[in-house]
């Protein structure tokens, strides 16, 4: 198809504003899938994504649309991940498009991720079509939302489309606007090949499949191609588009969006943001914007049963086939034995990986509290990156420590400004600015240590603002902080997996809170267990778990056998996640206790 009849676009929105539902309607309306073939929200396919209502892997679908001008158009819808962990993936998906639908909930208005997404779309020079969704809701106020978009984002909304993905109203207007407002792709099909990879996944039959946008040149089956960043060379076995199943077309030319596959076994060779060119006489320069993976959050993963170590290793390797952003390396803990230090793009990414290991690979895991990467400048002039608190060098060897800060943007009704500021200050945030979006909604910006964001920042914001706060953040820079390591000793022995790095001014109170929390979590055992928190050799808090006196079953007065069995089962269930640390049985929860104190 000629390029003037192609449109490449994304849908950007704050979570829950209706991105997936609108995508479904577009797929349905263009007859790409019949109603019977349609599952709800076909684009969110993985179970976990569906349950959580988020998109982690982006998916692409080609729609054929006959417009009111009588012409046939090829519309490539590129779905983007809907979570702050995947900002870079979103930016590459947007780089594959010429335009975007900006979906805003008619009752909610502009939220933090709306803004973050719009800025990214503008950076990629996209034509933006504002779509006000959910106008069927009684609380919908499209005029207010349009004004907000004009005031806050500076977009003209005179052509904004009012729609309801629920009733189908406005869907035809969206399709027409895509054709009339979004520019057709440009790019010379005769130039050396340059194709942008914006996603990839592993298919057990075809190997790694790369989602691509051909910017210049042409890809043909049988060609030998090269990844410009990783240097990997491969032969094309399949090239085509998604409808939404992969359809082999034999070729893709400049301007088109689709996939390419060929003898690729490892997703790590197929990097998001990399440029594909031909192996011979390829392009001189890659497309701009490639960035390697950089994990932001690390944690330790240990099998509850040490005999499961190899199974955990296999499972991580398998997951990595589909997730180039997951990194791991073997790690040994005195307390927990052999396991892995794993790096993730963010907390959601971490949760999803843990959940998949447990659900799909039936592993029982002990996970340690997530930490950020500290830059430790040593007195010998070297810099050490520390992602495991127990690896922090002794204070005498440390010149200073820097920690990552993020720029956090919070949008709330103005009544809650005080609450947001209080929590942010408490999280060591530095106030950066405040803007009124309209008479009763405010955008507040803070620089906050990422470490503090991990520690329940968003949960606290949500509960203090009755769920109204929306949050987006991006890495800002590394800054010096006075940080120390707090160690925990159980029964006199330090437990490396319980060490945490905290700000000096809070170390004493965190140590006390942590000891108190552990006292609640660690079950009584046959002997008394002293719990101590210490900085270096200085003990800053002490608690005791008293020795157990009675058998649990004594409570059952002998009689009720089913109750007795239940109790035993419950005990067994609890036991599954217990790890013997020295002489003490420690439940999984304990390793996360640091996240639960307030
Ligand atoms: P996403 O997170 O942006 O992909 O949002 P979804 O498409 O998953 O939609 C979030 C919720 O809003 C779901 O419960 C949808 O059924 C609902 N929803 C989406 N569009 C509309 C609409 O036009 N009207 C109403 N009333 N609900 C909608
Ligand atoms: Mg969705």
JSON list of C-alpha atoms and ligand atoms in Angstrom, two decimals, residues 15-16 18-21 41 44 53-55 79, ligand 2:
[
{"chain": "A", "resi": 15, "resn": "UNK", "atom": "CA", "xyz": [-4.34, 4.36, 33.64]},
{"chain": "A", "resi": 16, "resn": "UNK", "atom": "CA", "xyz": [-8.07, 3.49, 33.55]},
{"chain": "A", "resi": 18, "resn": "UNK", "atom": "CA", "xyz": [-10.04, 3.81, 28.60]},
{"chain": "A", "resi": 19, "resn": "UNK", "atom": "CA", "xyz": [-7.09, 3.12, 26.33]},
{"chain": "A", "resi": 20, "resn": "UNK", "atom": "CA", "xyz": [-7.70, -0.62, 26.01]},
{"chain": "A", "resi": 21, "resn": "UNK", "atom": "CA", "xyz": [-11.45, -0.26, 25.60]},
{"chain": "A", "resi": 41, "resn": "UNK", "atom": "CA", "xyz": [-9.46, -6.13, 25.66]},
{"chain": "A", "resi": 44, "resn": "UNK", "atom": "CA", "xyz": [-3.91, -6.99, 27.26]},
{"chain": "A", "resi": 53, "resn": "UNK", "atom": "CA", "xyz": [-5.63, -4.01, 34.32]},
{"chain": "A", "resi": 54, "resn": "UNK", "atom": "CA", "xyz": [-2.29, -2.83, 33.04]},
{"chain": "A", "resi": 55, "resn": "UNK", "atom": "CA", "xyz": [-0.39, -3.40, 29.85]},
{"chain": "A", "resi": 79, "resn": "UNK", "atom": "CA", "xyz": [-0.15, -0.15, 22.08]},
{"chain": "B", "resi": 2, "resn": "LIG", "atom": "MG1", "xyz": [-5.34, -1.04, 29.41]}
]
